[in-house]
Tab-separated table of C-alpha atoms in Angstrom:
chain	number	residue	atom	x	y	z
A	1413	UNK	CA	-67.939	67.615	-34.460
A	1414	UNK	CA	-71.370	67.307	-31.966
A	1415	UNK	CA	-72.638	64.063	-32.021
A	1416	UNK	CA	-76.589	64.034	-33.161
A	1417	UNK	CA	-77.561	62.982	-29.844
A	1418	UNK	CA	-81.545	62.514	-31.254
A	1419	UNK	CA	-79.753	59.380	-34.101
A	1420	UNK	CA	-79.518	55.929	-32.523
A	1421	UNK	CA	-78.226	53.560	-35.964
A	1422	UNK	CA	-78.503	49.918	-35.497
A	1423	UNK	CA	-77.398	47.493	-38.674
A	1424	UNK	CA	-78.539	43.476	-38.966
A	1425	UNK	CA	-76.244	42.050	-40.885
A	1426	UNK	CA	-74.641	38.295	-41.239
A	1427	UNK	CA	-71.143	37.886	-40.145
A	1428	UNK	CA	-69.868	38.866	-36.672
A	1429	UNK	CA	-68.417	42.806	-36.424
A	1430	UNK	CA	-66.231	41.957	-33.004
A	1431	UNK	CA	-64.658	38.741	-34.341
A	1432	UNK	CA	-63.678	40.685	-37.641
A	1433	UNK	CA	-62.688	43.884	-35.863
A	1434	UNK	CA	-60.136	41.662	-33.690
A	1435	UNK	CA	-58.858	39.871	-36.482
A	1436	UNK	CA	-57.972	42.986	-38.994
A	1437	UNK	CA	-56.834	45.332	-36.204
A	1438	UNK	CA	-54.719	42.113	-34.576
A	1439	UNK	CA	-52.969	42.468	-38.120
A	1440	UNK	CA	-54.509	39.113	-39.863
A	1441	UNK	CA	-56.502	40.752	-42.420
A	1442	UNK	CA	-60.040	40.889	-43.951
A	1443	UNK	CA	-61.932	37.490	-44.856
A	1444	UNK	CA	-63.782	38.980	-47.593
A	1445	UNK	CA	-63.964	41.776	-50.095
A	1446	UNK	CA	-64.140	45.283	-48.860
A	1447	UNK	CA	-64.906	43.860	-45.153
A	1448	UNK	CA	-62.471	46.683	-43.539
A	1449	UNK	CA	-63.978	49.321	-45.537
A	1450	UNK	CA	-68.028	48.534	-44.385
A	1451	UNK	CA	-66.475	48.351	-41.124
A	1452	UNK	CA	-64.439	52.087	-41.604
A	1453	UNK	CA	-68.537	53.190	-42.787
A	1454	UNK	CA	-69.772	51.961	-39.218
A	1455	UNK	CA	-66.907	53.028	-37.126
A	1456	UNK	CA	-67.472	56.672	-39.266
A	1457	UNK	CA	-71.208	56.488	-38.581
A	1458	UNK	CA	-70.190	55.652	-34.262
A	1459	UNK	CA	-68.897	59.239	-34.252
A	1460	UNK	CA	-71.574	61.149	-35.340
A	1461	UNK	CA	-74.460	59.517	-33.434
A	1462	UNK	CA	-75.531	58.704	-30.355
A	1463	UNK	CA	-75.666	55.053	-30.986
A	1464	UNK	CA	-73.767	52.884	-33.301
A	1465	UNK	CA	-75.129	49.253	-32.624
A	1466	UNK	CA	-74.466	46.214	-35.068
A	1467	UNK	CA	-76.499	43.044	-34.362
A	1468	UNK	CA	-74.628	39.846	-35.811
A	1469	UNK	CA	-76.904	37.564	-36.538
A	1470	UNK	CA	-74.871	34.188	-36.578
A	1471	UNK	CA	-71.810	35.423	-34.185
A	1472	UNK	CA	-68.944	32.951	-34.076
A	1473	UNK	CA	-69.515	33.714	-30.214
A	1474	UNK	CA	-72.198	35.428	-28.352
A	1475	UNK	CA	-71.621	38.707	-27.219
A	1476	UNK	CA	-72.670	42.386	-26.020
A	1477	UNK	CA	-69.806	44.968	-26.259
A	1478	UNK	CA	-68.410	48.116	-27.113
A	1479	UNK	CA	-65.429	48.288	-28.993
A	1480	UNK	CA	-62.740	50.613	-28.819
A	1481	UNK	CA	-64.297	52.835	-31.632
A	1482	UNK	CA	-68.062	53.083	-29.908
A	1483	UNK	CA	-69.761	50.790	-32.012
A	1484	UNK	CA	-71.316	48.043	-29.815
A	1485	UNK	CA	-71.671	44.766	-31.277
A	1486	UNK	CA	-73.861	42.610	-29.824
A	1487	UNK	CA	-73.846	38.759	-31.501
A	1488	UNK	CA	-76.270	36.490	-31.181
A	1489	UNK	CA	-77.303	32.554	-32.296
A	1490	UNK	CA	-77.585	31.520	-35.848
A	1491	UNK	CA	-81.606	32.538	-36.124
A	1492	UNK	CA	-81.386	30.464	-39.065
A	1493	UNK	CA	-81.554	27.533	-37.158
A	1494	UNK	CA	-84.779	29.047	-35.087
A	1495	UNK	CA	-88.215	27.990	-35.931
A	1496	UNK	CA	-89.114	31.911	-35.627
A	1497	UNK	CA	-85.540	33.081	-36.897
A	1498	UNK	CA	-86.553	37.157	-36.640
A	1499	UNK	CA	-87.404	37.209	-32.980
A	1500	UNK	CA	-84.326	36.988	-31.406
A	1501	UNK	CA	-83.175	39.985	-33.843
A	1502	UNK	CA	-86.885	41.921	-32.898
A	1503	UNK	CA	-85.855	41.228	-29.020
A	1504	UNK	CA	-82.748	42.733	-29.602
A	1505	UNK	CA	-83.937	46.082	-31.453
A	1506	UNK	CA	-87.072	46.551	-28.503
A	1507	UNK	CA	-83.771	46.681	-26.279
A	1508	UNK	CA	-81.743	48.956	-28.599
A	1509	UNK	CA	-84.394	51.443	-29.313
A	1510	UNK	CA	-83.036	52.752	-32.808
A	1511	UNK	CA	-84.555	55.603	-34.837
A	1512	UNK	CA	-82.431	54.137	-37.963
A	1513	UNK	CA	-81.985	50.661	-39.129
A	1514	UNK	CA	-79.771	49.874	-42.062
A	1515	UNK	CA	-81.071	46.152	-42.246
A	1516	UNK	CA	-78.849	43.954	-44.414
A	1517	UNK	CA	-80.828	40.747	-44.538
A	1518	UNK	CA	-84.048	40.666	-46.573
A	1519	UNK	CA	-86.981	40.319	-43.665
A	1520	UNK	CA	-90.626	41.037	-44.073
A	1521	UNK	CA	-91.388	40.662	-40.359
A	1522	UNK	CA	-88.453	43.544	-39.255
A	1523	UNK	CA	-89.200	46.204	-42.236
A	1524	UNK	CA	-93.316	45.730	-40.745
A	1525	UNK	CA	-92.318	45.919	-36.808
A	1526	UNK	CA	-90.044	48.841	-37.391
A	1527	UNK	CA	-92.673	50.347	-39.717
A	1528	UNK	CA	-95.007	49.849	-37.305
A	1529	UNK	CA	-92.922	51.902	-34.536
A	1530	UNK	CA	-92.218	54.584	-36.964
A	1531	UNK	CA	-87.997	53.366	-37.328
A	1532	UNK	CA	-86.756	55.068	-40.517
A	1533	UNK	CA	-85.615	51.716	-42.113
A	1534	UNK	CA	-82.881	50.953	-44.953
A	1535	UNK	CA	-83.238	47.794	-46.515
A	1536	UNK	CA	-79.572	46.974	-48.105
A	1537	UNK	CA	-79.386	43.798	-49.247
A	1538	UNK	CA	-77.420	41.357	-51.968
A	1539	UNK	CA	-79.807	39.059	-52.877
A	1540	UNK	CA	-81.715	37.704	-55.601
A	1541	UNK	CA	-84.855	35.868	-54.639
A	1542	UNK	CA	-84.668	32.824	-56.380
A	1543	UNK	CA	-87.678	30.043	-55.806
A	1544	UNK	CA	-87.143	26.401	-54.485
A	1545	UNK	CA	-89.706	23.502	-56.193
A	1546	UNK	CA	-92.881	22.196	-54.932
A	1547	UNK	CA	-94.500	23.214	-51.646
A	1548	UNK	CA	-91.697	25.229	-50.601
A	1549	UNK	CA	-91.590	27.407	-53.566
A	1550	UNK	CA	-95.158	28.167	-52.691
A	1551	UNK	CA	-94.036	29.232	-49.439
A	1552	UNK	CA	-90.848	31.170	-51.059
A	1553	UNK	CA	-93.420	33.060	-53.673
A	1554	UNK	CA	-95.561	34.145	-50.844
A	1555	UNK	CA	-92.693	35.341	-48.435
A	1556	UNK	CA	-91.724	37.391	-51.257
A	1557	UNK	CA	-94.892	38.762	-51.847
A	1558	UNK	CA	-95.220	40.135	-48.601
A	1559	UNK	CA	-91.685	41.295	-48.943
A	1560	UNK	CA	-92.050	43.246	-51.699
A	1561	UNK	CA	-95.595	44.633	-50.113
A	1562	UNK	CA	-93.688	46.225	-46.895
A	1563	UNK	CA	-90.962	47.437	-48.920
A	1564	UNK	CA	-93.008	49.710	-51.025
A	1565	UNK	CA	-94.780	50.631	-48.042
A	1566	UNK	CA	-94.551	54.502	-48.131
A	1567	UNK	CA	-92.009	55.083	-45.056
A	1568	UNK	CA	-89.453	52.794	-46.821
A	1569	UNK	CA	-87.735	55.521	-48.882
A	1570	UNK	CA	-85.145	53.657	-51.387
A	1571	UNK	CA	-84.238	49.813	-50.588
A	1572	UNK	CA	-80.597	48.897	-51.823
A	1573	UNK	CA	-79.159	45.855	-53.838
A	1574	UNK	CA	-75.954	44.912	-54.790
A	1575	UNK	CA	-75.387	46.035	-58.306
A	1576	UNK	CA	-77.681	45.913	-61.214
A	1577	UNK	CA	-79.182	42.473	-62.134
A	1578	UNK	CA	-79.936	42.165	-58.360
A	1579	UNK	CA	-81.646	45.393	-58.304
A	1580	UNK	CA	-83.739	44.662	-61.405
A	1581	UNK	CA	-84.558	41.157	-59.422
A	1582	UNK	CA	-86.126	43.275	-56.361
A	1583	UNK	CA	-88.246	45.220	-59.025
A	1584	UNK	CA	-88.871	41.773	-60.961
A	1585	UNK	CA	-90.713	40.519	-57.308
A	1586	UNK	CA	-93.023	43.792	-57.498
A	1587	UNK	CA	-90.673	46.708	-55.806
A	1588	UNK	CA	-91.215	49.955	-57.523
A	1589	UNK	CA	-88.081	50.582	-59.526
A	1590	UNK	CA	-88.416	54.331	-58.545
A	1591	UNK	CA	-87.388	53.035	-55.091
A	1592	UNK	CA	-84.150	50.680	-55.775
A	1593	UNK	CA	-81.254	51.778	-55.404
A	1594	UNK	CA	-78.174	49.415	-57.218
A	1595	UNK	CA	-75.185	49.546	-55.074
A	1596	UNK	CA	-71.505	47.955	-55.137
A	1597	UNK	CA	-68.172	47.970	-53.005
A	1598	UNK	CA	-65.081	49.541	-53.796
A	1599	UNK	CA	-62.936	46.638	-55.721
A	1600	UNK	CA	-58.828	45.889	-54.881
A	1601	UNK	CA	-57.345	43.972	-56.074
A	1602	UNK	CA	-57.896	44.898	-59.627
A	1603	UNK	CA	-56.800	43.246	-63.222
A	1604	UNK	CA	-54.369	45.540	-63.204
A	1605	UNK	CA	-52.583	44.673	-60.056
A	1606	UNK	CA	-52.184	40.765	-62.595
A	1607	UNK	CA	-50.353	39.973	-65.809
A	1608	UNK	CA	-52.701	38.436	-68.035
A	1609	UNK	CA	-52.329	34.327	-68.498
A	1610	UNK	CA	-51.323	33.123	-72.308
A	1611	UNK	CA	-52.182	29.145	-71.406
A	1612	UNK	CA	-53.005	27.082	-68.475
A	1613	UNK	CA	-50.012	25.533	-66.381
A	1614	UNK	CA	-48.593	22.164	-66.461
A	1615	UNK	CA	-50.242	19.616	-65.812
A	1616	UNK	CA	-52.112	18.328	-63.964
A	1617	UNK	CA	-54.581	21.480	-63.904
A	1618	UNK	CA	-55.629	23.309	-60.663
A	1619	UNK	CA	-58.656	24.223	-60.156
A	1620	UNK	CA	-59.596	26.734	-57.632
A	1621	UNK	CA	-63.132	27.655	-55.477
A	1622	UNK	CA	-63.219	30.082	-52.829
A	1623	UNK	CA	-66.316	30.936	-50.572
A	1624	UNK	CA	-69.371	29.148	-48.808
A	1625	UNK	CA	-68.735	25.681	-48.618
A	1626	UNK	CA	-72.123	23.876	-49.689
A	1627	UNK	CA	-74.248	22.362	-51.979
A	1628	UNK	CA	-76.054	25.078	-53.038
A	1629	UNK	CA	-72.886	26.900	-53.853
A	1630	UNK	CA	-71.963	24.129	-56.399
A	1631	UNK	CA	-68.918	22.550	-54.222
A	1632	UNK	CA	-70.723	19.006	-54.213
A	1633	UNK	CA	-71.128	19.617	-58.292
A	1634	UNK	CA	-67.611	20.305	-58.693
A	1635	UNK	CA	-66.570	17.245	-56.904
A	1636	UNK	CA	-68.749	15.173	-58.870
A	1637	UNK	CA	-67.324	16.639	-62.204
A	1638	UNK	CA	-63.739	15.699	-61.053
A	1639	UNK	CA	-65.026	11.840	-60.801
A	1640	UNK	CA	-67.183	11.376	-63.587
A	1641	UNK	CA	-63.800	12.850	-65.543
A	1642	UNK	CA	-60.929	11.313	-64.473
A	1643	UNK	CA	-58.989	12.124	-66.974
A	1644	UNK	CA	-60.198	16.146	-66.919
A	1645	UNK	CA	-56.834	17.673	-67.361
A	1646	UNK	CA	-55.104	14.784	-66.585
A	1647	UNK	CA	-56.507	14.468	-63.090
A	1648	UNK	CA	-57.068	18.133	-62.299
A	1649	UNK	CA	-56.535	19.071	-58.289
A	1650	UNK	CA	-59.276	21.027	-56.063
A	1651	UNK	CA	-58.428	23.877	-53.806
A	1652	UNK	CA	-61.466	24.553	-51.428
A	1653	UNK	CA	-61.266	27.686	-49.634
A	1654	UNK	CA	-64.197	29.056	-47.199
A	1655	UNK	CA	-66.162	27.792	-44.145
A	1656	UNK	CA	-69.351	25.334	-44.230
A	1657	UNK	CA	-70.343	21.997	-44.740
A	1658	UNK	CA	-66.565	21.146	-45.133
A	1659	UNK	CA	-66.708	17.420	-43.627
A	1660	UNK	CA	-69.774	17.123	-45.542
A	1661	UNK	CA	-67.636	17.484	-48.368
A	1662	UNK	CA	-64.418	15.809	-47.677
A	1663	UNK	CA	-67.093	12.664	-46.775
A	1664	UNK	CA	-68.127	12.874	-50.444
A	1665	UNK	CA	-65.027	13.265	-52.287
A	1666	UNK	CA	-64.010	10.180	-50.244
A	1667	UNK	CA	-66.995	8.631	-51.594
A	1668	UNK	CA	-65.993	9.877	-54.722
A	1669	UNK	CA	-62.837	8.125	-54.702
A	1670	UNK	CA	-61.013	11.886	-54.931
A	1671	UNK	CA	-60.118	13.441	-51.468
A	1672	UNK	CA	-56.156	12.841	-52.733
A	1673	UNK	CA	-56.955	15.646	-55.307
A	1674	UNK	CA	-58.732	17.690	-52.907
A	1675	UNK	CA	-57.657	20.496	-50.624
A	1676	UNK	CA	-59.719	21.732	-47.753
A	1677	UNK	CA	-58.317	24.994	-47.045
A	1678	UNK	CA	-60.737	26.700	-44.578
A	1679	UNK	CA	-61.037	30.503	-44.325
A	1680	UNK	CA	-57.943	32.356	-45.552
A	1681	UNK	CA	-57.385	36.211	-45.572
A	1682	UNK	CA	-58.895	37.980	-48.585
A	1683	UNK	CA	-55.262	39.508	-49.392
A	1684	UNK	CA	-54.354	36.037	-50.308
A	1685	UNK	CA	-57.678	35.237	-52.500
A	1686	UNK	CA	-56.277	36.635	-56.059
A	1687	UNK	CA	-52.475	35.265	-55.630
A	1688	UNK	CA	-53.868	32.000	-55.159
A	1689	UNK	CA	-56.550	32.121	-57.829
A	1690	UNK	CA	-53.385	33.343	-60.441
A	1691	UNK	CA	-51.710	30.456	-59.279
A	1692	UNK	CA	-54.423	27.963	-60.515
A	1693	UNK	CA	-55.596	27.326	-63.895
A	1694	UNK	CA	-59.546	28.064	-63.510
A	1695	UNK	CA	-61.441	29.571	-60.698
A	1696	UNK	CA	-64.764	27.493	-60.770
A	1697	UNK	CA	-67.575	29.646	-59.695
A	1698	UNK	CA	-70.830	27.275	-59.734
A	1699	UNK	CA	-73.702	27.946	-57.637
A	1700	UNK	CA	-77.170	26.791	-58.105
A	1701	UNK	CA	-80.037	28.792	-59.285
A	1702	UNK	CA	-81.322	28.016	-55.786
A	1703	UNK	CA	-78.768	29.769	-53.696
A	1704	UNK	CA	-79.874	33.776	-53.643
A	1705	UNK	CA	-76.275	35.634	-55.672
A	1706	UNK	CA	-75.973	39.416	-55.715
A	1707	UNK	CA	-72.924	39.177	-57.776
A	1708	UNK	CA	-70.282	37.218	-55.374
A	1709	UNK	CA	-67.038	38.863	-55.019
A	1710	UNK	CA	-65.410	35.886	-55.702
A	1711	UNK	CA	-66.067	36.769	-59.536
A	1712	UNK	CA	-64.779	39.817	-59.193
A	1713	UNK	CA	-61.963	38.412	-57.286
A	1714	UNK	CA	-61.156	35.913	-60.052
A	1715	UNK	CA	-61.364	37.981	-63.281
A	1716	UNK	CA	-58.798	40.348	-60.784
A	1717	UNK	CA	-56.633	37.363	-60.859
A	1718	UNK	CA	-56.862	36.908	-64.445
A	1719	UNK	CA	-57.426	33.356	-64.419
A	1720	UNK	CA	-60.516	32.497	-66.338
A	1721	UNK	CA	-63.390	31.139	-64.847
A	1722	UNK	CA	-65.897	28.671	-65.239
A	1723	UNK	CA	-69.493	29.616	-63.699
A	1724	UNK	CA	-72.943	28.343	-63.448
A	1725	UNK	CA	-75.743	29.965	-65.524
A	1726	UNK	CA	-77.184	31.334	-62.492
A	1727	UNK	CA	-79.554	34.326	-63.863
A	1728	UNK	CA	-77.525	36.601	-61.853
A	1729	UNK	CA	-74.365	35.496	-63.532
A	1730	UNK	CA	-75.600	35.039	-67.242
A	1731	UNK	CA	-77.145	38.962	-66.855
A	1732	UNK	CA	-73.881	39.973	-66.916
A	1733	UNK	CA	-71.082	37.865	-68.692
A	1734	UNK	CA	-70.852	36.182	-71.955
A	1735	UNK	CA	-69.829	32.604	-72.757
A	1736	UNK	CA	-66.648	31.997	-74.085
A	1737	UNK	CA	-66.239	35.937	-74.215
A	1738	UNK	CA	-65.551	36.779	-70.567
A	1739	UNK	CA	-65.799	33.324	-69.103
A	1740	UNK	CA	-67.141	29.657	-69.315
A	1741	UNK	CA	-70.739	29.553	-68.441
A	1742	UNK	CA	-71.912	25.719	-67.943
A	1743	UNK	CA	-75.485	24.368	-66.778
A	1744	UNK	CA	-76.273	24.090	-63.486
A	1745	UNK	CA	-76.576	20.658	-61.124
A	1746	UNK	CA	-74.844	19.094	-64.349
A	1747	UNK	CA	-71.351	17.516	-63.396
A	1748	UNK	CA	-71.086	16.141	-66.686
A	1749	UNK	CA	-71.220	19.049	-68.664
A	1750	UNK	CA	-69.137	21.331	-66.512
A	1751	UNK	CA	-66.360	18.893	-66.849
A	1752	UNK	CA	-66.538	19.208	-70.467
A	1753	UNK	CA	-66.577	22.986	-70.302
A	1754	UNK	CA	-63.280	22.578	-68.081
A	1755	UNK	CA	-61.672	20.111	-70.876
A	1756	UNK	CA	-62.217	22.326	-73.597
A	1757	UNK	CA	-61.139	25.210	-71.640
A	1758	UNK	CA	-57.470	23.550	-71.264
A	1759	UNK	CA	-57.795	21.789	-74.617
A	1760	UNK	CA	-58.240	25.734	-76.451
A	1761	UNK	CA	-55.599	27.606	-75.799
A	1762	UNK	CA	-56.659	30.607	-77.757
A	1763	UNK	CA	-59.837	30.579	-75.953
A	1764	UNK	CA	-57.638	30.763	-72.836
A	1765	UNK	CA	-55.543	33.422	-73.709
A	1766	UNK	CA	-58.283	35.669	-74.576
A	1767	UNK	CA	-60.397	34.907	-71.598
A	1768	UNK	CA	-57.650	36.274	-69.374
A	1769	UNK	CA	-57.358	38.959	-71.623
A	1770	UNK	CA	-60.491	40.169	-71.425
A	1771	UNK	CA	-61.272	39.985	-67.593
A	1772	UNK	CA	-59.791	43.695	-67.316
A	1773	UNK	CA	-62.896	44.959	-69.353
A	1774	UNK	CA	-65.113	42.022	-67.977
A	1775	UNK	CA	-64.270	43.374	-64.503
A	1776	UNK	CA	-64.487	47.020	-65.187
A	1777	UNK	CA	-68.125	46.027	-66.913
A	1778	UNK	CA	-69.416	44.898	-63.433
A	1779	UNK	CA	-67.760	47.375	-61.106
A	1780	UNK	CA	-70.934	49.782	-59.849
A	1781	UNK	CA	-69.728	52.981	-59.422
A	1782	UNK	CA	-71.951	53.666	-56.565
A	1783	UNK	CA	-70.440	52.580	-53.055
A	1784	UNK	CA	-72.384	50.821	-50.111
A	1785	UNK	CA	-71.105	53.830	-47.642
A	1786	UNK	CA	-71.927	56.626	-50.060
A	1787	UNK	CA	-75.349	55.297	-50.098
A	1788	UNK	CA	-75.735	54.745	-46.584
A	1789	UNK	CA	-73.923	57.908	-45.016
A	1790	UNK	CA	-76.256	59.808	-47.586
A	1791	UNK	CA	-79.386	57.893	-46.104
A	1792	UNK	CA	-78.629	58.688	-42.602
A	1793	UNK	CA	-77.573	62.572	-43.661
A	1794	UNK	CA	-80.849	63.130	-45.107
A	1795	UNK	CA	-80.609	66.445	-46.142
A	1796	UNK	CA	-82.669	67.752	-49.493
A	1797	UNK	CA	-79.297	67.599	-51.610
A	1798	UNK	CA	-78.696	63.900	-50.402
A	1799	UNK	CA	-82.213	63.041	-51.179
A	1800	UNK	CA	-81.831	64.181	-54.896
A	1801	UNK	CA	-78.078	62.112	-54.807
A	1802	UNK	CA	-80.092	59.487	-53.946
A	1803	UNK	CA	-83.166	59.361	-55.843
A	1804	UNK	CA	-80.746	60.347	-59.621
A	1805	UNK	CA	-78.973	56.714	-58.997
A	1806	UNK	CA	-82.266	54.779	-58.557
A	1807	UNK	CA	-82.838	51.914	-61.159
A	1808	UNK	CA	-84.524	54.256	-63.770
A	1809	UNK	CA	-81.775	56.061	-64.313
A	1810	UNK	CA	-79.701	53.132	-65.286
A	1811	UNK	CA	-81.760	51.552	-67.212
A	1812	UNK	CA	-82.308	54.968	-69.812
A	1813	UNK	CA	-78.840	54.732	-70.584
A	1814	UNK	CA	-77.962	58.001	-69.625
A	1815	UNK	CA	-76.595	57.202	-65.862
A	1816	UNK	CA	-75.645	60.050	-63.414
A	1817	UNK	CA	-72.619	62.454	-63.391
A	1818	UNK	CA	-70.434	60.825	-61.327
């Protein structure tokens, strides 16, 4: 097949492409869920065009090359840290010169500069715009505002989110639903691939959390629920897997008089994720409303693993799930009561046994049949019969109950 020699592709994403390209292809697997298959999109897309560019925007090392399968990967500082985070990425695109940019990180100032240079622009995102207190949330309502403005500017065609309740949250901040576009990865492991759980182990009771290691993801919570409970299922252990503010938290469960019952894993390959959540006895899922959830993998990964699990009420966890029907939902910032939603899980065996039970049709709820690649290799295609592909799976159609032939 001709390359399109007119198509130069550039994606913005988090997460850097080399480092994860050298660690799957050197045979130590992905990190996270359906990682090799975005990369198999990209490496598809590198074929076809002229130029295949990813720019990472916190790289575990900066760099400019071309990998083996033409996509050039260029990774740069952690913007995040940046008074003016975007520039660096902007500097990077005025070098790259794309005519298509499949941006993965939700940024007013790059949808308007590529706007402004006529870029044919695909906003893909997983995010659900939540709002800090005070000052700041003044400052989050407005950036959203002007977010929402550029996206329904008129050469933004369809803007993606990952699955459903994040999609209705981009039309909730004033995108036109006609526009959004929910979209999900293809899931393995599956309930299936698990036997479903009749009780919780021995004692004493493991608890499991896998992913970014913060405060905002609930780690410093769960801590604080293991001390203010002592006696939580018998002295319940703590598996932390995931990169972050990891000696921020082994400092506190020191504080806490718990690092003995803590385990500070680090990153481990996402083949190993589910066996070790089966192994435990919950998989404790509890962000704070403040930290922006599509729908984590990590939930998917854990009703897989058919051990039940105990979340926050983060809105874009309690838009899909049940409490006490396909998991335990407990308040957020509340260490207190999410111990006691732990205790009663290990005290009820019944409610247990049907938890696991019902993950397979918990999971299969949640699994969007429309893939990130589909979406994006239609995009890019752009021909009148990928237009109307596109435009039947847009949020309307969902929501009328009568969903696409798929």
């Amino acid at each position: 097949m001709l390359k399109d020699d007119k198509k130069r592709v550039v994606f913005v994403q988090n997460g850097d492409f080399r480092a994860a390209d050298q660690r799957i292809k050197g045979g130590r697997g992905e990190t996270y869920d359906a990682q090799a298959y975005s990369m198999n999109v990209v490496e598809r897309i590198a074929t076809k065009v002229a130029l295949t560019a990813v720019v990472c925007i916190n790289a575990e090392a900066q760099h400019d090359e071309i990998l083996p399968t033409g996509v050039r990967s260029i990774g740069i500082d952690d913007i995040w840290k940046k008074k003016n985070p975007f520039n660096a990425v902007i500097a990077q695109l005025k070098d790259l010169m794309p005519t298509h940019l499949i941006l993965r990180i939700p940024s007013n100032e790059i949808i308007v500069w590529s706007i402004q240079r006529n870029i044919q622009i695909l906003p893909s995102f997983a995010d659900s715009f939540t709002f800090r207190t005070g000052a700041r949330g003044i400052l989050d309502r407005l950036r959203v505002k002007r977010l929402a403005k550029a996206l329904n500017h008129s050469s933004v065609r369809i803007v993606g989110n990952h699955n459903i309740a994040a999609a209705e949250a981009l039309a909730k901040i004033g995108v036109r639903p006609e526009k959004i576009l929910p979209w999900d990865w293809p899931r393995s492991p599956t309930p299936q691939d698990f036997p479903s759980k009749t009780a919780a182990g021995t004692k004493p009771k493991r608890l499991i959390f896998v992913g970014s290691v913060s405060e905002e993801k609930g780690v410093g919570d769960i801590l604080r629920a293991m001390a203010a409970d002592p006696d939580m299922g018998d002295g319940a252990t703590l598996e932390v897997f995931g990169s972050g503010e990891i000696e921020d938290m082994r400092k506190l469960a020191a504080q806490l008089g718990i690092q003995a019952r803590v385990h500070f894993g680090g990153r481990i390959p996402h083949a190993d994720v589910t066996p070790a959540m089966h192994a435990a006895d919950a998989v404790v899922v509890y962000s704070r409303h403040a930290y922006g959830e599509g729908l984590p993998g990590t939930i998917y990964l854990g009703l897989a693993s058919r051990t039940p699990l105990v979340v926050s009420d983060h809105p874009m966890f309690t838009a899909y799930f049940e409490d006490r029907t396909d998991l335990v939902i407990a308040p957020e910032r509340n260490p207190d009561a999410l111990a006691a939603k732990l205790r009663e899980l290990f005290s009820d065996a019944e409610l247990y046994r049907s938890l696991s039970d019902n993950s397979s049709a918990a999971f299969n709820r949640i699994a969007h049949p429309v893939h990130w690649g589909d979406f994006v290799e239609r995009w890019l295609h752009d021909t009148s019969e990928d237009r109307d592909w596109l435009d039947a799976r847009t949020l309307p159609r969902w929501r009328s109950g009568q969903p696409p032939d798929l």
